[in-house]
mmCIF file of C-alpha atoms in Angstrom:
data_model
loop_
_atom_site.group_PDB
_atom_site.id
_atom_site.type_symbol
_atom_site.label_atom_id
_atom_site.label_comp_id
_atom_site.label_asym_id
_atom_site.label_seq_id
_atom_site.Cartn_x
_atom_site.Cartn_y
_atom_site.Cartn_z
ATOM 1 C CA UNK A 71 -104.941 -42.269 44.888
ATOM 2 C CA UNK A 72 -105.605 -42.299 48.377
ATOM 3 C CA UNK A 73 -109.073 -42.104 49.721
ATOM 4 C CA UNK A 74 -109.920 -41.309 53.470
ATOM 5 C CA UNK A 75 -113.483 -42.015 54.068
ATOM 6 C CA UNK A 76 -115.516 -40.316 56.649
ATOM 7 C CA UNK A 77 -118.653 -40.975 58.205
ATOM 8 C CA UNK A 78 -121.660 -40.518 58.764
ATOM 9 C CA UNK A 79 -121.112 -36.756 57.116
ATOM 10 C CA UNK A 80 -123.717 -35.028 59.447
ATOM 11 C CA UNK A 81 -125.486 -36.345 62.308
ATOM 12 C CA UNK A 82 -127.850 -34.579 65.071
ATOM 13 C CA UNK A 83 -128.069 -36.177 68.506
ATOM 14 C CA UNK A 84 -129.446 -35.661 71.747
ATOM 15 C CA UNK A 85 -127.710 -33.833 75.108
ATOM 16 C CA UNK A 86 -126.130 -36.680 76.845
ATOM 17 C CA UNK A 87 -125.972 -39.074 74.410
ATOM 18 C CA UNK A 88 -122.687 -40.404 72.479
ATOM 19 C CA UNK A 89 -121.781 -40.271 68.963
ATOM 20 C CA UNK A 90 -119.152 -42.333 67.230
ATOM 21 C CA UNK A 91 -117.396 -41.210 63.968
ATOM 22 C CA UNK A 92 -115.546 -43.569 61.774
ATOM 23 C CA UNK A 93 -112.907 -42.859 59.803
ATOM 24 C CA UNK A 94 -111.641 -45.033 56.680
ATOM 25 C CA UNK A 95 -108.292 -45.140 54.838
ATOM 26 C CA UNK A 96 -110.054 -46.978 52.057
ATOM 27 C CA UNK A 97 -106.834 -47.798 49.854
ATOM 28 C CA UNK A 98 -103.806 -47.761 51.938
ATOM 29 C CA UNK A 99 -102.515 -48.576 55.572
ATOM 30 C CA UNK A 100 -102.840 -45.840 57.617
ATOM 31 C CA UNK A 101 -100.217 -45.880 60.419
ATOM 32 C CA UNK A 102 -101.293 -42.554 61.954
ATOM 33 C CA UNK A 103 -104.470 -40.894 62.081
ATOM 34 C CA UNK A 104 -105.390 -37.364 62.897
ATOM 35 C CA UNK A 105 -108.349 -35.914 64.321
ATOM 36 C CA UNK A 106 -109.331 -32.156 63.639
ATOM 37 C CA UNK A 107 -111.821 -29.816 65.217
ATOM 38 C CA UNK A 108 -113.214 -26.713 63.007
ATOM 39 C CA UNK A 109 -115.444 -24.214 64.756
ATOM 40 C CA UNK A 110 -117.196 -21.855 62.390
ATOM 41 C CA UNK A 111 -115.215 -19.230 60.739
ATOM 42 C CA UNK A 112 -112.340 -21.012 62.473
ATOM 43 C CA UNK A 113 -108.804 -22.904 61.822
ATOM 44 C CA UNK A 114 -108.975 -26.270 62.331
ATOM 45 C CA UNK A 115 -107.630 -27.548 65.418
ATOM 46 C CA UNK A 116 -105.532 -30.844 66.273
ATOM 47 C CA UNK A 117 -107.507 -32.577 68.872
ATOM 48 C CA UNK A 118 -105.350 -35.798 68.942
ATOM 49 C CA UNK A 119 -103.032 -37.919 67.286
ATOM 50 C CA UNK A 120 -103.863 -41.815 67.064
ATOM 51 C CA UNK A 121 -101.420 -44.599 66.053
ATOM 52 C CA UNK A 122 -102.547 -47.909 65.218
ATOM 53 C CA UNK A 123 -102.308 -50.352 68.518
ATOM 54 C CA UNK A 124 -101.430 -47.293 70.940
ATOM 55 C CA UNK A 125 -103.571 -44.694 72.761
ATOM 56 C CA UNK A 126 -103.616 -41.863 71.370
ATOM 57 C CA UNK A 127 -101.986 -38.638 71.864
ATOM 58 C CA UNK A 128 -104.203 -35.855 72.685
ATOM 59 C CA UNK A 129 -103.423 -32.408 72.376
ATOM 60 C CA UNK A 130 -103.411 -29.879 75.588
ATOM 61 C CA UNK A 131 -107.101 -28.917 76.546
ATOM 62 C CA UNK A 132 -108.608 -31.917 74.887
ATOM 63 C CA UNK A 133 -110.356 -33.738 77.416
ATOM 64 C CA UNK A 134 -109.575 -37.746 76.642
ATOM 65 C CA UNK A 135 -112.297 -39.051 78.357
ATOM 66 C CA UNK A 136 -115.031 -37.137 76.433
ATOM 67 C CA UNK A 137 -113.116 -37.513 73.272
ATOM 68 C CA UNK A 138 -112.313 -41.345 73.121
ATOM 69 C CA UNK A 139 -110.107 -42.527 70.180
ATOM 70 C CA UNK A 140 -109.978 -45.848 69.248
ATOM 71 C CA UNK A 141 -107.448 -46.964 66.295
ATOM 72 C CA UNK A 142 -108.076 -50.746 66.219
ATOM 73 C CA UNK A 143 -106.611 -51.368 63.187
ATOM 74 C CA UNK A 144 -104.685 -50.030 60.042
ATOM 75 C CA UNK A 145 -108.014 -48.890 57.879
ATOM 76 C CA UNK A 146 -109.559 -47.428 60.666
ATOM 77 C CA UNK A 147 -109.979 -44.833 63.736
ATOM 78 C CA UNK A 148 -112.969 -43.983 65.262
ATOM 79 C CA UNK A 149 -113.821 -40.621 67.375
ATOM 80 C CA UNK A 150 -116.656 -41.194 70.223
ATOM 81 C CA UNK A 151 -118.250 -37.650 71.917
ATOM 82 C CA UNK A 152 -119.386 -38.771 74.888
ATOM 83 C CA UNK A 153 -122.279 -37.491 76.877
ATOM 84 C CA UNK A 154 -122.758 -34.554 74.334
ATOM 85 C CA UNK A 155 -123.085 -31.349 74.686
ATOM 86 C CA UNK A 156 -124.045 -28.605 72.587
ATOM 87 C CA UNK A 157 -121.016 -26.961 72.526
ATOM 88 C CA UNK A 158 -119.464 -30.135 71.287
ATOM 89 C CA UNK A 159 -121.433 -28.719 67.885
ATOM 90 C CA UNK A 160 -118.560 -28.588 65.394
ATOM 91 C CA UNK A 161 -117.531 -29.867 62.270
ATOM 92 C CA UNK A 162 -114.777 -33.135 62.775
ATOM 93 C CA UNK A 163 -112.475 -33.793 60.371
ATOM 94 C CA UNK A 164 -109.933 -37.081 60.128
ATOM 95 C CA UNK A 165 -106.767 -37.463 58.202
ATOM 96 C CA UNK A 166 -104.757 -40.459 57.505
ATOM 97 C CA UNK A 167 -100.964 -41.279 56.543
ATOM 98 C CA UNK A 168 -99.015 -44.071 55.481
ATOM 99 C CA UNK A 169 -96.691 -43.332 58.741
ATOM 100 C CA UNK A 170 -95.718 -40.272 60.497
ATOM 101 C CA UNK A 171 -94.008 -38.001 58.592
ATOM 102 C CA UNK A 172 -95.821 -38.552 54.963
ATOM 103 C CA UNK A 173 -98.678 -36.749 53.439
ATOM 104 C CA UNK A 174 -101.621 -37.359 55.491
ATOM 105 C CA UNK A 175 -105.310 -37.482 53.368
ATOM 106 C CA UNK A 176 -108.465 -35.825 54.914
ATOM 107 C CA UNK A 177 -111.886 -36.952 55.066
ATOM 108 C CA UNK A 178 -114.783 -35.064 54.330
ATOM 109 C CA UNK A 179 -115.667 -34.257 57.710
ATOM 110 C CA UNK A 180 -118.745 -34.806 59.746
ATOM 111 C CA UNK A 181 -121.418 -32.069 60.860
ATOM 112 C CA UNK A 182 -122.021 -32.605 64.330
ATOM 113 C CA UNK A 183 -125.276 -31.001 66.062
ATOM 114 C CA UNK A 184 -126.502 -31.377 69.406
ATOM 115 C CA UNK A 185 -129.583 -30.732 70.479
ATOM 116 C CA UNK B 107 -93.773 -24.011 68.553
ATOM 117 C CA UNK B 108 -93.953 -23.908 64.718
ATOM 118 C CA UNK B 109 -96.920 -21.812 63.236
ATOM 119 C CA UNK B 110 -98.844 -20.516 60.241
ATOM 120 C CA UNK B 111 -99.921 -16.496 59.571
ATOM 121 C CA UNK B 112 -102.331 -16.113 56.658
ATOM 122 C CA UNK B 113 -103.756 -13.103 55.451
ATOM 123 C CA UNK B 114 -107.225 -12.284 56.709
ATOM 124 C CA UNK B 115 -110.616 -12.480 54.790
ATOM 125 C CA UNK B 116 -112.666 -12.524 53.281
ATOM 126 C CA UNK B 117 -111.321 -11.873 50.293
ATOM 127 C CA UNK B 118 -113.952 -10.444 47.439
ATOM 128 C CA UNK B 119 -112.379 -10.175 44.070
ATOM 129 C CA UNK B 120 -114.725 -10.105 40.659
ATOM 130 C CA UNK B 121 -114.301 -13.202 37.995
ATOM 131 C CA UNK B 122 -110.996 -13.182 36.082
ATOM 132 C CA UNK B 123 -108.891 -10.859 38.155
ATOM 133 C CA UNK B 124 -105.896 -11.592 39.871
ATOM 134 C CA UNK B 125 -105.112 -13.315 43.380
ATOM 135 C CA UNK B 126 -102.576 -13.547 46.575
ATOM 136 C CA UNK B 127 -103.318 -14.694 49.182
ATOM 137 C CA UNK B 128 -100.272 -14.280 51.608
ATOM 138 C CA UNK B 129 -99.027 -16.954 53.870
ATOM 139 C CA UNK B 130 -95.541 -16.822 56.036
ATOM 140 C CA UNK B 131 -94.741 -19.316 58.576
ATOM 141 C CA UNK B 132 -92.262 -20.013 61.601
ATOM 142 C CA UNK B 133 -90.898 -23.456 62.082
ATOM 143 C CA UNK B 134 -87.361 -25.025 63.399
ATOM 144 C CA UNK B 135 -86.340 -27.139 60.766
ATOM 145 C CA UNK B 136 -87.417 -27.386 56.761
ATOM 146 C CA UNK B 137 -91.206 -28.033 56.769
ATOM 147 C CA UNK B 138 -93.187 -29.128 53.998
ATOM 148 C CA UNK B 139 -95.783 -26.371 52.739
ATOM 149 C CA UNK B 140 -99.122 -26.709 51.742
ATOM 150 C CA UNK B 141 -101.953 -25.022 50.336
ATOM 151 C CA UNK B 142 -105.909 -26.959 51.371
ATOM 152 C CA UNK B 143 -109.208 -25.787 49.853
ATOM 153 C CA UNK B 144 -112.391 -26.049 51.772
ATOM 154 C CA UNK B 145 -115.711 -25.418 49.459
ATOM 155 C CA UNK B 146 -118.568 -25.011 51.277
ATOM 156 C CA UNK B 147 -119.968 -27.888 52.824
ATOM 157 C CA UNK B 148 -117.280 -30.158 52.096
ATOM 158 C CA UNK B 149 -113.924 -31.362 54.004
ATOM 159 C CA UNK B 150 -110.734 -30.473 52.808
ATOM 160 C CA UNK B 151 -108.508 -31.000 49.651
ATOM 161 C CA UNK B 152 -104.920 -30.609 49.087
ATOM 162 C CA UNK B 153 -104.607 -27.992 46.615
ATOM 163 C CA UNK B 154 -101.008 -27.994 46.282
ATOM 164 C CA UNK B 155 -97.763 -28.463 48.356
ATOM 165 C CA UNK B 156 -93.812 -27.912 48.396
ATOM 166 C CA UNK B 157 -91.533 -29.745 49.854
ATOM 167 C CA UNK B 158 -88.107 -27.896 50.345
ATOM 168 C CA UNK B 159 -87.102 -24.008 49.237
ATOM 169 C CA UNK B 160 -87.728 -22.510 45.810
ATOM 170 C CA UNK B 161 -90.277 -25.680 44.837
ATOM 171 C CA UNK B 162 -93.489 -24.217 43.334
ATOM 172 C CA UNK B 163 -96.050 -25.756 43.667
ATOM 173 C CA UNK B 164 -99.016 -26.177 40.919
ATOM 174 C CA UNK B 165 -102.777 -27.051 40.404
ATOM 175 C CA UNK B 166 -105.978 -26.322 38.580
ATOM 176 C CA UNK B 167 -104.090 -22.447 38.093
ATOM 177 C CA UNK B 168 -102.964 -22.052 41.329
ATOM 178 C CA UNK B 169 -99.247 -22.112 42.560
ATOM 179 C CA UNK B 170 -97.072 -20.969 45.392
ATOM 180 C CA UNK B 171 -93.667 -21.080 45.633
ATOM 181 C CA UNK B 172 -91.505 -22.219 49.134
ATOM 182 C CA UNK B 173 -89.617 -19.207 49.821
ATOM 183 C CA UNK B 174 -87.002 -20.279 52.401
ATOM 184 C CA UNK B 175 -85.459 -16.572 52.643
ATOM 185 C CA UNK B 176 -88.434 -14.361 53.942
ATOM 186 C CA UNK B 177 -90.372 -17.948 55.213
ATOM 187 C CA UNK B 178 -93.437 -17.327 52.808
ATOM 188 C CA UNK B 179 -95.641 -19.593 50.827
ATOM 189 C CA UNK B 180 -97.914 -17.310 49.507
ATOM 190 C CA UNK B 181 -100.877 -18.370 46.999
ATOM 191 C CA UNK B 182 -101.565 -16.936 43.619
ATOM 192 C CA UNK B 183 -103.965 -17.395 40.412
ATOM 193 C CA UNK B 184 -104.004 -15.055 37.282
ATOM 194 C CA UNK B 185 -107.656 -14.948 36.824
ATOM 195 C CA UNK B 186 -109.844 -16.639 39.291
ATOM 196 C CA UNK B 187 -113.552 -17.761 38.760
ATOM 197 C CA UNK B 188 -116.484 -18.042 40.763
ATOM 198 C CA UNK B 189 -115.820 -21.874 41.184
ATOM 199 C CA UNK B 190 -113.303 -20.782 42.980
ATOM 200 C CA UNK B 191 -114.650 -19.142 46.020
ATOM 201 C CA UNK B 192 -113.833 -21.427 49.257
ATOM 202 C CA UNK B 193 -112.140 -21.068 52.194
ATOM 203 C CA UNK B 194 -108.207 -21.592 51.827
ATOM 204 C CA UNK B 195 -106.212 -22.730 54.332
ATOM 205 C CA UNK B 196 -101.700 -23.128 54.532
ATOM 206 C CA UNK B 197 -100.376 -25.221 56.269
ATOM 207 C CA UNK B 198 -96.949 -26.795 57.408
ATOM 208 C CA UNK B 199 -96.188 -30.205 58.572
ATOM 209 C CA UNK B 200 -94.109 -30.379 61.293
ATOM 210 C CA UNK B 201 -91.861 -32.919 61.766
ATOM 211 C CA UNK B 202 -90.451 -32.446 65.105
ATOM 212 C CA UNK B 203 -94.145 -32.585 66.542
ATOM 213 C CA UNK B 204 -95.152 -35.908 65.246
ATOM 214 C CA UNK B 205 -95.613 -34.767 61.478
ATOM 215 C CA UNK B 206 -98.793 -33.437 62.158
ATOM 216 C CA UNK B 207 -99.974 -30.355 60.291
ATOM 217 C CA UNK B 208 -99.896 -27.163 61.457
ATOM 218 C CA UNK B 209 -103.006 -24.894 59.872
ATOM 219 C CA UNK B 210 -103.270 -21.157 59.689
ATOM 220 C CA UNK B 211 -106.017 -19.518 60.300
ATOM 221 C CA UNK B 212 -107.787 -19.783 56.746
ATOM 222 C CA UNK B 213 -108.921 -16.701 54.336
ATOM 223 C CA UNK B 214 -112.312 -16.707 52.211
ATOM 224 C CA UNK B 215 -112.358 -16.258 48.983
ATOM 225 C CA UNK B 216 -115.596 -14.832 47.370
ATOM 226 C CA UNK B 217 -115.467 -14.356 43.367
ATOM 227 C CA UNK B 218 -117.884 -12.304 41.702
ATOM 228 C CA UNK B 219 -119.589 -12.523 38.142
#
C-alpha cells in the first residue's frame, strides 16, 4: 500500500513559539505533497501545494511566511507555524502522491493547540 | 473554479437502515470522484473513488456511482451500523489546478443502536 505518515499527531505549544510538522511518504516517492487545514465542523482547506526541490505553491489568503513549507526531499515535507497564535488552533492534515495528477494518500493529521 | 456540494448534516439514522448521502459537483473537464471517511479523532481514509462516468465505486458496503449526466456522485449503504458513524467527505481531483483535491463541505453521520 501506500503509507503517509504524520507527526507528532497532537501537540500544544506556547503563543509565539513555532511548531514544525513532518510529514512521511513511508513507501513510495512522493513528488507532490499537500497540506490541508480543517477547522472544526469544517471542510478541509488547501493551504499549499509543495513539490519536491521547489517552493511551494500556496493558496490565496495563506500567509507564506507564517506557514513555511519545506519539501527537501522525496519522503518528506514539513509544515512550520511560526510565531503561533491561537487561532492557528486547527487540525493539519498532509497528503502525498507519486506525481501530480495520481491518487494522493493522507496522513493522520496533527492536533494543533496553542496556548 | 471546480467545486463540491454535499448534503448537509448531521445525518442520524438507527443501525441497519438505509443511507444517501448526496454529492453533485461542478468541474471543466472529467474529474476523478471520491468518497473520504473521517472517524473521530483520526485523519482521513479513502473510502472509495471513480474515475470516469458510470464507474461505481465499492468498499466495506458502501458505493457510489460517477454519474456524468446530472454531475452526481452520491453515497449509499443498505444497512449501516454504528461503526459507521464519521464524518464523510466527496471530493474531486482537479486536474487543471495542479491535481489537487477539491473537498465538499463534509456530512456527519450518527448511527443509532
Amino acid at each position: 500500500g501506500a503509507v503517509v505518515s504524520q507527526h507528532p499527531s497532537r501537540v500544544i505549544c506556547k503563543s509565539g513559539t513555532s511548531v514544525k510538522i513532518e510529514c512521511r511518504s513511508l513507501d513510495f516517492q512522493a513528488t507532490t505533497m499537500f497540506w490541508y487545514r480543517q477547522f472544526p465542523k469544517q471542510s478541509l482547506m488547501l493551504m499549499a501545494t509543495s513539490n519536491e526541490g521547489s517552493k511551494a505553491t500556496y493558496e490565496q489568503g495563506v500567509e507564506k511566511d507564517k506557514f513555511l513549507i519545506n519539501h527537501a526531499s522525496l519522503t518528506l515535507s514539513t509544515l512550520t507555524v511560526t510565531s503561533a497564535h491561537p487561532e492557528d488552533s486547527s487540525f493539519y492534515i498532509c497528503s502525498a502522491a507519486r506525481d501530480t495528477n495520481t491518487e494522493a494518500f493522507f496522513g493522520q493529521g496533527t492536533r494543533l493547540t496553542v496556548v | 473554479g471546480d467545486s463540491v456540494t454535499q448534503m448537509e448534516g448531521p445525518v442520524t439514522l438507527s443501525e441497519e437502515a438505509f443511507l444517501t448521502i448526496n454529492c453533485t459537483y461542478t468541474a471543466t473537464g472529467y474529474p476523478s470522484l471520491f468518497w473520504y471517511v473521517q472517524y473521530p479523532g483520526e485523519g482521513l481514509q479513502l473510502l472509495l473513488k471513480a474515475t470516469k462516468a458510470d464507474d461505481k465505486g465499492s468498499n466495506k458496503g458502501f458505493e457510489a456511482t460517477y454519474r456524468k449526466e446530472t454531475t452526481s456522485f452520491h453515497l449509499e449503504k443498505g444497512s449501516v451500523q454504528v461503526s459507521d458513524s464519521a464524518v464523510y467527505f466527496c471530493a474531486l481531483v482537479s486536474y487543471n489546478q495542479g491535481g489537487k483535491l477539491i473537498f465538499g463541505q463534509g456530512t456527519e453521520l450518527s448511527v443509532k443502536p
